[in-house]
């Protein structure tokens, strides 16, 4: 370790004779604007444009990748500053930012070989300009250094947006949101740079405890009575139109299964009515949610919103943690996921439709070569999303290209999406993806499978043109 | 890109310090004769030995790998010259060969990183001697150049057979075929070079709409009344004997599942009878097809035909495309496939039988290390087939060796099969496989896991001796 | 091949520019003591400390990895000297050690690219000091050379233990064992070096033909009447305490499924009672075995024994071979295995328990990135075991690190376990694992993802500190 911490310019590029080729390819994408079409930063962050509170709240507490690793080695969720969702949980939460930061720094070695480590290095050095590695010894000084930095005006969200060279950033928003922050941003001229994404998940799962209330909220927000099935569909259509008007380009669907089986309309209506009475079974709820993916696809053919599907995460694996601390705390665990049969209804119905776009993600790598690349390699409506979540990592991205390209090529993929709520990590994530793609392309060049000029053109397409094309503007 | 297009002699070999070792190993296999024991070129091509009609019909229209990629980016199947199976489809099909060829050339970039690109480069340069890369600009000149070439006598199928250094080529033929082209070829002295393969699939699936007619055809061709179960088995035995007499060495089975569960004979007879009355259920049909794989294995122990099984492709994923254009149009999509339990009945019964040979393929890579290599690594009757279809690619073949070798070694694999209906691509496919095996072996040498002389001997075995041994001559 | 056979010092290290880095990392772990916490060498070997009988009995006959490969290419189990379990089998077994040895040497080429080959090279050269490679020509001389060697006192088990630099070795022992060999070893001062492991598998599967007898044996050994469910649990608790007293640190569970669903106590008692009457169904037996994994986990929270789970092997795939020759003859074949839902009951109940440790293994590589790394990366009680069985190989271990590290890091894995009954192969196996980890870490260093000092520290942790920490001493 050195006192003066810098990032190596060749980091994450392949070693040996591939490196100069990869470096050449990467040089053509390194400075391209960031097109961030799938993320989870809250629009309020930009509407309010306030300084980040402290290093722990900025980099540790809200990052479930990071918290989960510390929990796996003896910290608790509360030790890392995560607050219970209810006031009466009785859980003692660490509230001292410096203490939280120190705990993280002392366990820095746990992150060796992980993308969290890679992203944080990039953030600390490139974004915040610190020169000391996290450790028990440096924790205090780092905390002070970072605290001073983030107080400055150049570290406010919009200033960083410019510095990050972000061209556009999509947020993720509940279907019932009236999108006030996007409206405020639009008034200030940011309307084409920060756009919403329509996420109706809880409205489509009829046995959730909050479902009835959400449907009532849907009625209120849409001005359409959603208390019967026809009204519910009409209200969803209204919300989608409102999102399109607010600049949305896509929907986002996080179901457990990729099933898209259409039900007869009367059967869907029957389940909906039963659900309103609190009488739907789990099997009915599951069938209804698959049916609603089919309906969402149909609506996409009408309004042009690109449909994003990322199934296969069993949320809240530990029920007690979820009850105390809420969702998204690192306890979402993937399961094997089927696509060939599950997507068949939607692809047979709309897979050749000229205004339908379907982007599919997975946490089950086995489906890349077996199911997803073969499907994306024939249906014109379908594209393969970037490696997602646990697979958004140097080797994960490399395996993705290796598994996908030979069947689907590059042009049936969408390029990178960062999919993050950790705002400061966005440049690191895009940069890493560009490096990994450069390395993969360099191997194809070195093995004389493509030419260097083709590799450069492809790299630029993956970094910039493909994500733009995959999420076209609708207004 | 250069004006004078050549293939790099080191293409598809690993870069860096492995390359000289790989080059040395490859030098020992590059010129070995091609043993093509599993393919789909029609025997009529050789019996008739006519020139190929035009570049589009030769290289584009019949190649579903190629058509599917163009379809995935906005062309239609009909745009690429594929004709509907019925005269009254109402679909406007492109019939101008030059137009089809141009569409392909304009979208050449889609194939970057795919084996289709690799094979086509080899074909265009090595087989047809063109010197321009496909592009919008070169499409016309390339079309003219290729058209002139393929008109010449040295580009007729038999002349190419010699030039390709093909030692033997197996076709795939319906069980009901009387093999007239093979008979004609035998009369002209080609009987040991072009041999049939027995493929009974549609006869074993009793709920297919054409099943009853096919069984009647089986009766007619075999001279054995196949209208009851015992007769059906006897007729199948007769056809197998006829294929053996015509030079066949193997059978070929493309079921969706690998299930080989034997039914009690009376139960099989009952389902057969129900199916003749059009009353078999889907579950009965599935059980019967699994049972018939068991019966095919039993017949293989009698007549010596090697049994090839390649399950796990969900055919005709888009029913509308299949209804209009027929099968094999790029819409076959893999599904997860189970082997350990499915093959158990056949392996317990015949896995140690001295005259049984079972070659298993997969589209589900996860089974290589988990199921197939462990099975092939203990049962003497079983061998692992080459990486198949979507996996017949540079990285797919590399992953296959990496996943299989450590458990099953090299000698429980069969060497390469090209499995293609694209005749002109056969040398490219064998050459690529030899390069990839050389690269894999080179790594073992560089890591001091085997010696160079062992690697060379192994490479020669994989390229030549193992496919010959896996498909022994029966007459 | 050379006459003077030596092992290359860089074997199994990556080639090219990674090699010097890997060599540097490996140099820090090469001489560390071996911590062998999961193995299958019989404690009697050390208690009796007798010379090994002959080269075939030492290296060939008991090694099912080796026998299965020879069987796959035409030898029979009996040809390789494996004896039937019953006297009246009628099978002619080869009893001449030299003949068995020759058969193995003649088929040496089958092992190219396999870990068996790698381990045997290491054993022959490093442990036994022979200088000729196995072949038909060298078989006799090798047999003589080896026979002379193993007769000497320095090749007795305890002498090898010292020479192997073994710090501690765990055996695997039936729950009903009174551990007499461990007691004898303890009296001679070996009690902390050779420790038992508690393996109750057959007692937890109530439809096994020997189950009732085993439960009676459990009563006798434990002094607790195990004829009802409460007594059975109490007797198991007693045996676990006896194992702890004898130095055990862990339990070992080889179920087909990873299911850990707890049953209501009365339902478990009901199934137990039915099983005692011989009336339990297969479904009940399966539910009971999953429930008992839950109970074993609960007992681990009480007594501190680390719980090792390695599911997913379908034992005795060929029933006839198993009937004649017994288990562990190379016919155990993996199946797809589910963990996310299966482990949920145990992880929700005890995954955050401060005295619970759960080490999970798999034969299904697809679960590394999809299920196991995500689980081990959040639950503090869970660690990921080393790549197991067919995956304990150079490329298997590399793929494991690539699939696991980015999500779970290094510190949620346990380091290496050799899991072998081939005593002389233990140093080769640990050495290979250290080389592969050095190679993986070297790539991270070369790609500037970690620093060299971090890589060295991590390598030492993986080779030595992590296995010690994962299996803490309990007395």
mmCIF file of N, CA and C in Angstrom, chain C residues 257-351:
data_model
loop_
_atom_site.group_PDB
_atom_site.id
_atom_site.type_symbol
_atom_site.label_atom_id
_atom_site.label_comp_id
_atom_site.label_asym_id
_atom_site.label_seq_id
_atom_site.Cartn_x
_atom_site.Cartn_y
_atom_site.Cartn_z
ATOM 1 N N UNK C 257 -31.184 -34.002 -0.875
ATOM 2 C CA UNK C 257 -31.719 -32.641 -0.981
ATOM 3 C C UNK C 257 -31.187 -31.782 0.161
ATOM 4 N N UNK C 258 -31.165 -30.470 -0.067
ATOM 5 C CA UNK C 258 -30.731 -29.542 0.986
ATOM 6 C C UNK C 258 -31.895 -29.094 1.860
ATOM 7 N N UNK C 259 -33.046 -29.684 1.683
ATOM 8 C CA UNK C 259 -34.233 -29.266 2.430
ATOM 9 C C UNK C 259 -33.996 -29.337 3.935
ATOM 10 N N UNK C 260 -34.391 -28.260 4.636
ATOM 11 C CA UNK C 260 -34.255 -28.197 6.097
ATOM 12 C C UNK C 260 -35.564 -27.789 6.760
ATOM 13 N N UNK C 261 -36.676 -28.196 6.188
ATOM 14 C CA UNK C 261 -37.973 -27.773 6.721
ATOM 15 C C UNK C 261 -38.282 -28.470 8.047
ATOM 16 N N UNK C 262 -38.503 -27.669 9.072
ATOM 17 C CA UNK C 262 -38.876 -28.212 10.381
ATOM 18 C C UNK C 262 -40.305 -28.734 10.343
ATOM 19 N N UNK C 263 -40.517 -29.880 10.947
ATOM 20 C CA UNK C 263 -41.882 -30.397 11.121
ATOM 21 C C UNK C 263 -42.353 -30.063 12.529
ATOM 22 N N UNK C 264 -43.660 -29.993 12.730
ATOM 23 C CA UNK C 264 -44.142 -29.943 14.120
ATOM 24 C C UNK C 264 -43.627 -31.185 14.847
ATOM 25 N N UNK C 265 -43.272 -31.017 16.124
ATOM 26 C CA UNK C 265 -42.666 -32.127 16.876
ATOM 27 C C UNK C 265 -43.559 -33.372 16.845
ATOM 28 N N UNK C 266 -44.867 -33.140 16.966
ATOM 29 C CA UNK C 266 -45.762 -34.309 17.007
ATOM 30 C C UNK C 266 -45.774 -35.044 15.653
ATOM 31 N N UNK C 267 -45.620 -34.293 14.564
ATOM 32 C CA UNK C 267 -45.582 -34.930 13.252
ATOM 33 C C UNK C 267 -44.271 -35.723 13.096
ATOM 34 N N UNK C 268 -43.186 -35.155 13.550
ATOM 35 C CA UNK C 268 -41.912 -35.890 13.508
ATOM 36 C C UNK C 268 -42.018 -37.163 14.340
ATOM 37 N N UNK C 269 -42.619 -37.035 15.510
ATOM 38 C CA UNK C 269 -42.774 -38.210 16.382
ATOM 39 C C UNK C 269 -43.659 -39.264 15.722
ATOM 40 N N UNK C 270 -44.701 -38.813 15.043
ATOM 41 C CA UNK C 270 -45.608 -39.734 14.367
ATOM 42 C C UNK C 270 -44.874 -40.504 13.264
ATOM 43 N N UNK C 271 -44.083 -39.773 12.453
ATOM 44 C CA UNK C 271 -43.346 -40.447 11.381
ATOM 45 C C UNK C 271 -42.328 -41.424 11.975
ATOM 46 N N UNK C 272 -41.659 -40.999 13.036
ATOM 47 C CA UNK C 272 -40.691 -41.882 13.680
ATOM 48 C C UNK C 272 -41.345 -43.190 14.120
ATOM 49 N N UNK C 273 -42.507 -43.034 14.756
ATOM 50 C CA UNK C 273 -43.210 -44.226 15.240
ATOM 51 C C UNK C 273 -43.634 -45.120 14.068
ATOM 52 N N UNK C 274 -44.129 -44.491 13.004
ATOM 53 C CA UNK C 274 -44.512 -45.274 11.821
ATOM 54 C C UNK C 274 -43.296 -45.994 11.252
ATOM 55 N N UNK C 275 -42.169 -45.305 11.234
ATOM 56 C CA UNK C 275 -40.954 -45.914 10.691
ATOM 57 C C UNK C 275 -40.509 -47.097 11.536
ATOM 58 N N UNK C 276 -40.657 -46.981 12.841
ATOM 59 C CA UNK C 276 -40.284 -48.104 13.704
ATOM 60 C C UNK C 276 -41.156 -49.320 13.395
ATOM 61 N N UNK C 277 -42.386 -49.076 12.960
ATOM 62 C CA UNK C 277 -43.263 -50.191 12.571
ATOM 63 C C UNK C 277 -43.047 -50.593 11.109
ATOM 64 N N UNK C 278 -42.097 -49.939 10.447
ATOM 65 C CA UNK C 278 -41.855 -50.235 9.031
ATOM 66 C C UNK C 278 -42.918 -49.692 8.118
ATOM 67 N N UNK C 279 -43.614 -48.647 8.561
ATOM 68 C CA UNK C 279 -44.769 -48.173 7.792
ATOM 69 C C UNK C 279 -44.606 -46.753 7.251
ATOM 70 N N UNK C 280 -43.413 -46.179 7.362
ATOM 71 C CA UNK C 280 -43.241 -44.811 6.849
ATOM 72 C C UNK C 280 -43.188 -44.832 5.324
ATOM 73 N N UNK C 281 -43.794 -43.836 4.703
ATOM 74 C CA UNK C 281 -43.739 -43.729 3.242
ATOM 75 C C UNK C 281 -42.452 -43.012 2.834
ATOM 76 N N UNK C 282 -42.162 -43.082 1.539
ATOM 77 C CA UNK C 282 -40.978 -42.364 1.045
ATOM 78 C C UNK C 282 -41.115 -40.864 1.285
ATOM 79 N N UNK C 283 -42.311 -40.337 1.068
ATOM 80 C CA UNK C 283 -42.516 -38.901 1.282
ATOM 81 C C UNK C 283 -42.304 -38.542 2.742
ATOM 82 N N UNK C 284 -42.779 -39.403 3.642
ATOM 83 C CA UNK C 284 -42.571 -39.141 5.071
ATOM 84 C C UNK C 284 -41.083 -39.213 5.420
ATOM 85 N N UNK C 285 -40.432 -40.195 4.856
ATOM 86 C CA UNK C 285 -38.997 -40.347 5.136
ATOM 87 C C UNK C 285 -38.226 -39.117 4.678
ATOM 88 N N UNK C 286 -38.596 -38.589 3.525
ATOM 89 C CA UNK C 286 -37.920 -37.415 2.994
ATOM 90 C C UNK C 286 -38.185 -36.197 3.881
ATOM 91 N N UNK C 287 -39.441 -36.023 4.272
ATOM 92 C CA UNK C 287 -39.769 -34.906 5.153
ATOM 93 C C UNK C 287 -39.029 -35.037 6.477
ATOM 94 N N UNK C 288 -38.929 -36.266 6.973
ATOM 95 C CA UNK C 288 -38.256 -36.480 8.252
ATOM 96 C C UNK C 288 -36.770 -36.148 8.151
ATOM 97 N N UNK C 289 -36.157 -36.518 7.041
ATOM 98 C CA UNK C 289 -34.719 -36.256 6.916
ATOM 99 C C UNK C 289 -34.452 -34.756 6.832
ATOM 100 N N UNK C 290 -35.332 -34.003 6.144
ATOM 101 C CA UNK C 290 -35.188 -32.545 6.124
ATOM 102 C C UNK C 290 -35.381 -31.955 7.511
ATOM 103 N N UNK C 291 -36.391 -32.460 8.195
ATOM 104 C CA UNK C 291 -36.636 -32.000 9.570
ATOM 105 C C UNK C 291 -35.428 -32.281 10.462
ATOM 106 N N UNK C 292 -34.811 -33.431 10.272
ATOM 107 C CA UNK C 292 -33.680 -33.771 11.140
ATOM 108 C C UNK C 292 -32.466 -32.879 10.862
ATOM 109 N N UNK C 293 -32.342 -32.379 9.623
ATOM 110 C CA UNK C 293 -31.281 -31.383 9.394
ATOM 111 C C UNK C 293 -31.555 -30.142 10.243
ATOM 112 N N UNK C 294 -32.820 -29.781 10.325
ATOM 113 C CA UNK C 294 -33.167 -28.642 11.185
ATOM 114 C C UNK C 294 -32.795 -28.944 12.637
ATOM 115 N N UNK C 295 -33.121 -30.154 13.083
ATOM 116 C CA UNK C 295 -32.798 -30.524 14.470
ATOM 117 C C UNK C 295 -31.285 -30.575 14.688
ATOM 118 N N UNK C 296 -30.565 -31.044 13.684
ATOM 119 C CA UNK C 296 -29.102 -31.071 13.808
ATOM 120 C C UNK C 296 -28.558 -29.649 13.947
ATOM 121 N N UNK C 297 -29.156 -28.722 13.189
ATOM 122 C CA UNK C 297 -28.719 -27.327 13.301
ATOM 123 C C UNK C 297 -29.000 -26.804 14.701
ATOM 124 N N UNK C 298 -30.184 -27.121 15.213
ATOM 125 C CA UNK C 298 -30.521 -26.668 16.569
ATOM 126 C C UNK C 298 -29.504 -27.234 17.571
ATOM 127 N N UNK C 299 -29.167 -28.528 17.417
ATOM 128 C CA UNK C 299 -28.193 -29.125 18.344
ATOM 129 C C UNK C 299 -26.821 -28.462 18.199
ATOM 130 N N UNK C 300 -26.492 -28.043 16.981
ATOM 131 C CA UNK C 300 -25.215 -27.348 16.788
ATOM 132 C C UNK C 300 -25.180 -26.029 17.556
ATOM 133 N N UNK C 301 -26.326 -25.363 17.664
ATOM 134 C CA UNK C 301 -26.325 -24.123 18.456
ATOM 135 C C UNK C 301 -26.094 -24.429 19.932
ATOM 136 N N UNK C 302 -26.392 -25.691 20.316
ATOM 137 C CA UNK C 302 -26.205 -26.064 21.727
ATOM 138 C C UNK C 302 -24.780 -26.522 22.014
ATOM 139 N N UNK C 303 -24.245 -27.374 21.130
ATOM 140 C CA UNK C 303 -22.949 -27.986 21.453
ATOM 141 C C UNK C 303 -21.785 -27.415 20.629
ATOM 142 N N UNK C 304 -22.078 -26.564 19.671
ATOM 143 C CA UNK C 304 -21.003 -25.881 18.949
ATOM 144 C C UNK C 304 -20.420 -26.639 17.774
ATOM 145 N N UNK C 305 -20.852 -27.881 17.548
ATOM 146 C CA UNK C 305 -20.325 -28.612 16.386
ATOM 147 C C UNK C 305 -20.732 -27.882 15.101
ATOM 148 N N UNK C 306 -19.752 -27.588 14.268
ATOM 149 C CA UNK C 306 -20.036 -26.941 12.990
ATOM 150 C C UNK C 306 -20.768 -27.927 12.093
ATOM 151 N N UNK C 307 -21.804 -27.449 11.415
ATOM 152 C CA UNK C 307 -22.634 -28.322 10.583
ATOM 153 C C UNK C 307 -22.164 -28.252 9.139
ATOM 154 N N UNK C 308 -21.751 -29.386 8.593
ATOM 155 C CA UNK C 308 -21.346 -29.444 7.186
ATOM 156 C C UNK C 308 -22.431 -30.138 6.374
ATOM 157 N N UNK C 309 -22.855 -29.494 5.296
ATOM 158 C CA UNK C 309 -23.929 -30.051 4.472
ATOM 159 C C UNK C 309 -23.429 -30.184 3.042
ATOM 160 N N UNK C 310 -23.475 -31.415 2.507
ATOM 161 C CA UNK C 310 -23.106 -31.539 1.091
ATOM 162 C C UNK C 310 -24.117 -32.409 0.371
ATOM 163 N N UNK C 311 -25.139 -31.746 -0.123
ATOM 164 C CA UNK C 311 -26.234 -32.455 -0.778
ATOM 165 C C UNK C 311 -26.009 -32.628 -2.277
ATOM 166 N N UNK C 312 -26.928 -33.328 -2.919
ATOM 167 C CA UNK C 312 -26.981 -33.306 -4.370
ATOM 168 C C UNK C 312 -26.263 -34.432 -5.089
ATOM 169 N N UNK C 313 -25.884 -35.482 -4.372
ATOM 170 C CA UNK C 313 -25.311 -36.632 -5.073
ATOM 171 C C UNK C 313 -26.313 -37.777 -5.045
ATOM 172 N N UNK C 314 -26.706 -38.217 -6.234
ATOM 173 C CA UNK C 314 -27.579 -39.399 -6.321
ATOM 174 C C UNK C 314 -26.681 -40.619 -6.216
ATOM 175 N N UNK C 315 -26.717 -41.251 -5.054
ATOM 176 C CA UNK C 315 -25.788 -42.345 -4.762
ATOM 177 C C UNK C 315 -26.202 -43.609 -5.514
ATOM 178 N N UNK C 316 -25.199 -44.398 -5.894
ATOM 179 C CA UNK C 316 -25.436 -45.741 -6.420
ATOM 180 C C UNK C 316 -26.378 -45.725 -7.622
ATOM 181 N N UNK C 317 -26.018 -44.933 -8.599
ATOM 182 C CA UNK C 317 -26.824 -44.770 -9.806
ATOM 183 C C UNK C 317 -27.104 -46.108 -10.466
ATOM 184 N N UNK C 318 -26.140 -47.000 -10.459
ATOM 185 C CA UNK C 318 -26.357 -48.346 -10.999
ATOM 186 C C UNK C 318 -26.599 -49.300 -9.827
ATOM 187 N N UNK C 319 -27.856 -49.713 -9.695
ATOM 188 C CA UNK C 319 -28.220 -50.515 -8.532
ATOM 189 C C UNK C 319 -27.504 -51.860 -8.509
ATOM 190 N N UNK C 320 -27.252 -52.427 -9.677
ATOM 191 C CA UNK C 320 -26.609 -53.749 -9.712
ATOM 192 C C UNK C 320 -25.168 -53.664 -9.213
ATOM 193 N N UNK C 321 -24.457 -52.636 -9.626
ATOM 194 C CA UNK C 321 -23.084 -52.461 -9.136
ATOM 195 C C UNK C 321 -23.090 -52.266 -7.621
ATOM 196 N N UNK C 322 -24.032 -51.454 -7.131
ATOM 197 C CA UNK C 322 -24.095 -51.207 -5.692
ATOM 198 C C UNK C 322 -24.412 -52.494 -4.934
ATOM 199 N N UNK C 323 -25.320 -53.302 -5.488
ATOM 200 C CA UNK C 323 -25.682 -54.548 -4.807
ATOM 201 C C UNK C 323 -24.491 -55.483 -4.715
ATOM 202 N N UNK C 324 -23.685 -55.506 -5.748
ATOM 203 C CA UNK C 324 -22.542 -56.428 -5.756
ATOM 204 C C UNK C 324 -21.340 -55.877 -4.998
ATOM 205 N N UNK C 325 -21.027 -54.614 -5.244
ATOM 206 C CA UNK C 325 -19.757 -54.077 -4.721
ATOM 207 C C UNK C 325 -19.926 -53.056 -3.599
ATOM 208 N N UNK C 326 -21.166 -52.680 -3.297
ATOM 209 C CA UNK C 326 -21.374 -51.708 -2.223
ATOM 210 C C UNK C 326 -21.242 -50.277 -2.706
ATOM 211 N N UNK C 327 -21.337 -49.329 -1.751
ATOM 212 C CA UNK C 327 -21.328 -47.907 -2.125
ATOM 213 C C UNK C 327 -19.929 -47.409 -2.462
ATOM 214 N N UNK C 328 -19.874 -46.153 -2.928
ATOM 215 C CA UNK C 328 -18.595 -45.455 -3.147
ATOM 216 C C UNK C 328 -17.719 -46.168 -4.174
ATOM 217 N N UNK C 329 -18.321 -46.588 -5.282
ATOM 218 C CA UNK C 329 -17.548 -47.247 -6.334
ATOM 219 C C UNK C 329 -17.505 -46.422 -7.611
ATOM 220 N N UNK C 330 -17.843 -45.150 -7.490
ATOM 221 C CA UNK C 330 -17.748 -44.277 -8.659
ATOM 222 C C UNK C 330 -19.068 -44.057 -9.372
ATOM 223 N N UNK C 331 -20.143 -44.607 -8.829
ATOM 224 C CA UNK C 331 -21.456 -44.496 -9.477
ATOM 225 C C UNK C 331 -22.370 -43.485 -8.774
ATOM 226 N N UNK C 332 -21.796 -42.530 -8.087
ATOM 227 C CA UNK C 332 -22.591 -41.459 -7.484
ATOM 228 C C UNK C 332 -22.594 -40.293 -8.455
ATOM 229 N N UNK C 333 -23.784 -39.848 -8.852
ATOM 230 C CA UNK C 333 -23.896 -38.842 -9.918
ATOM 231 C C UNK C 333 -24.665 -37.636 -9.387
ATOM 232 N N UNK C 334 -24.142 -36.443 -9.605
ATOM 233 C CA UNK C 334 -24.830 -35.246 -9.106
ATOM 234 C C UNK C 334 -26.167 -34.985 -9.792
ATOM 235 N N UNK C 335 -27.005 -34.256 -9.072
ATOM 236 C CA UNK C 335 -28.264 -33.738 -9.626
ATOM 237 C C UNK C 335 -28.361 -32.248 -9.303
ATOM 238 N N UNK C 336 -29.193 -31.547 -10.044
ATOM 239 C CA UNK C 336 -29.436 -30.136 -9.767
ATOM 240 C C UNK C 336 -29.936 -29.989 -8.332
ATOM 241 N N UNK C 337 -29.466 -28.980 -7.642
ATOM 242 C CA UNK C 337 -29.742 -28.841 -6.219
ATOM 243 C C UNK C 337 -30.176 -27.412 -5.917
ATOM 244 N N UNK C 338 -31.178 -27.289 -5.072
ATOM 245 C CA UNK C 338 -31.729 -25.982 -4.712
ATOM 246 C C UNK C 338 -31.303 -25.634 -3.292
ATOM 247 N N UNK C 339 -30.909 -24.392 -3.067
ATOM 248 C CA UNK C 339 -30.479 -23.974 -1.733
ATOM 249 C C UNK C 339 -31.295 -22.811 -1.161
ATOM 250 N N UNK C 340 -31.695 -21.871 -2.018
ATOM 251 C CA UNK C 340 -32.297 -20.630 -1.502
ATOM 252 C C UNK C 340 -33.520 -20.919 -0.640
ATOM 253 N N UNK C 341 -34.436 -21.723 -1.170
ATOM 254 C CA UNK C 341 -35.638 -22.058 -0.397
ATOM 255 C C UNK C 341 -35.343 -23.165 0.624
ATOM 256 N N UNK C 342 -34.440 -24.091 0.252
ATOM 257 C CA UNK C 342 -34.199 -25.255 1.104
ATOM 258 C C UNK C 342 -33.536 -24.879 2.422
ATOM 259 N N UNK C 343 -32.603 -23.939 2.383
ATOM 260 C CA UNK C 343 -31.884 -23.566 3.604
ATOM 261 C C UNK C 343 -32.609 -22.488 4.406
ATOM 262 N N UNK C 344 -33.669 -21.944 3.831
ATOM 263 C CA UNK C 344 -34.338 -20.824 4.492
ATOM 264 C C UNK C 344 -34.776 -21.150 5.919
ATOM 265 N N UNK C 345 -35.391 -22.315 6.178
ATOM 266 C CA UNK C 345 -35.814 -22.577 7.564
ATOM 267 C C UNK C 345 -34.648 -22.520 8.554
ATOM 268 N N UNK C 346 -33.546 -23.157 8.210
ATOM 269 C CA UNK C 346 -32.419 -23.164 9.139
ATOM 270 C C UNK C 346 -31.796 -21.776 9.257
ATOM 271 N N UNK C 347 -31.716 -21.051 8.144
ATOM 272 C CA UNK C 347 -31.073 -19.734 8.205
ATOM 273 C C UNK C 347 -31.957 -18.711 8.911
ATOM 274 N N UNK C 348 -33.257 -18.779 8.687
ATOM 275 C CA UNK C 348 -34.123 -17.853 9.430
ATOM 276 C C UNK C 348 -34.067 -18.141 10.932
ATOM 277 N N UNK C 349 -33.965 -19.428 11.275
ATOM 278 C CA UNK C 349 -33.976 -19.782 12.703
ATOM 279 C C UNK C 349 -32.621 -19.523 13.362
ATOM 280 N N UNK C 350 -31.547 -19.891 12.676
ATOM 281 C CA UNK C 350 -30.242 -19.894 13.344
ATOM 282 C C UNK C 350 -29.148 -19.141 12.566
ATOM 283 N N UNK C 351 -29.514 -18.513 11.470
ATOM 284 C CA UNK C 351 -28.500 -17.896 10.604
ATOM 285 C C UNK C 351 -27.761 -16.741 11.250
#
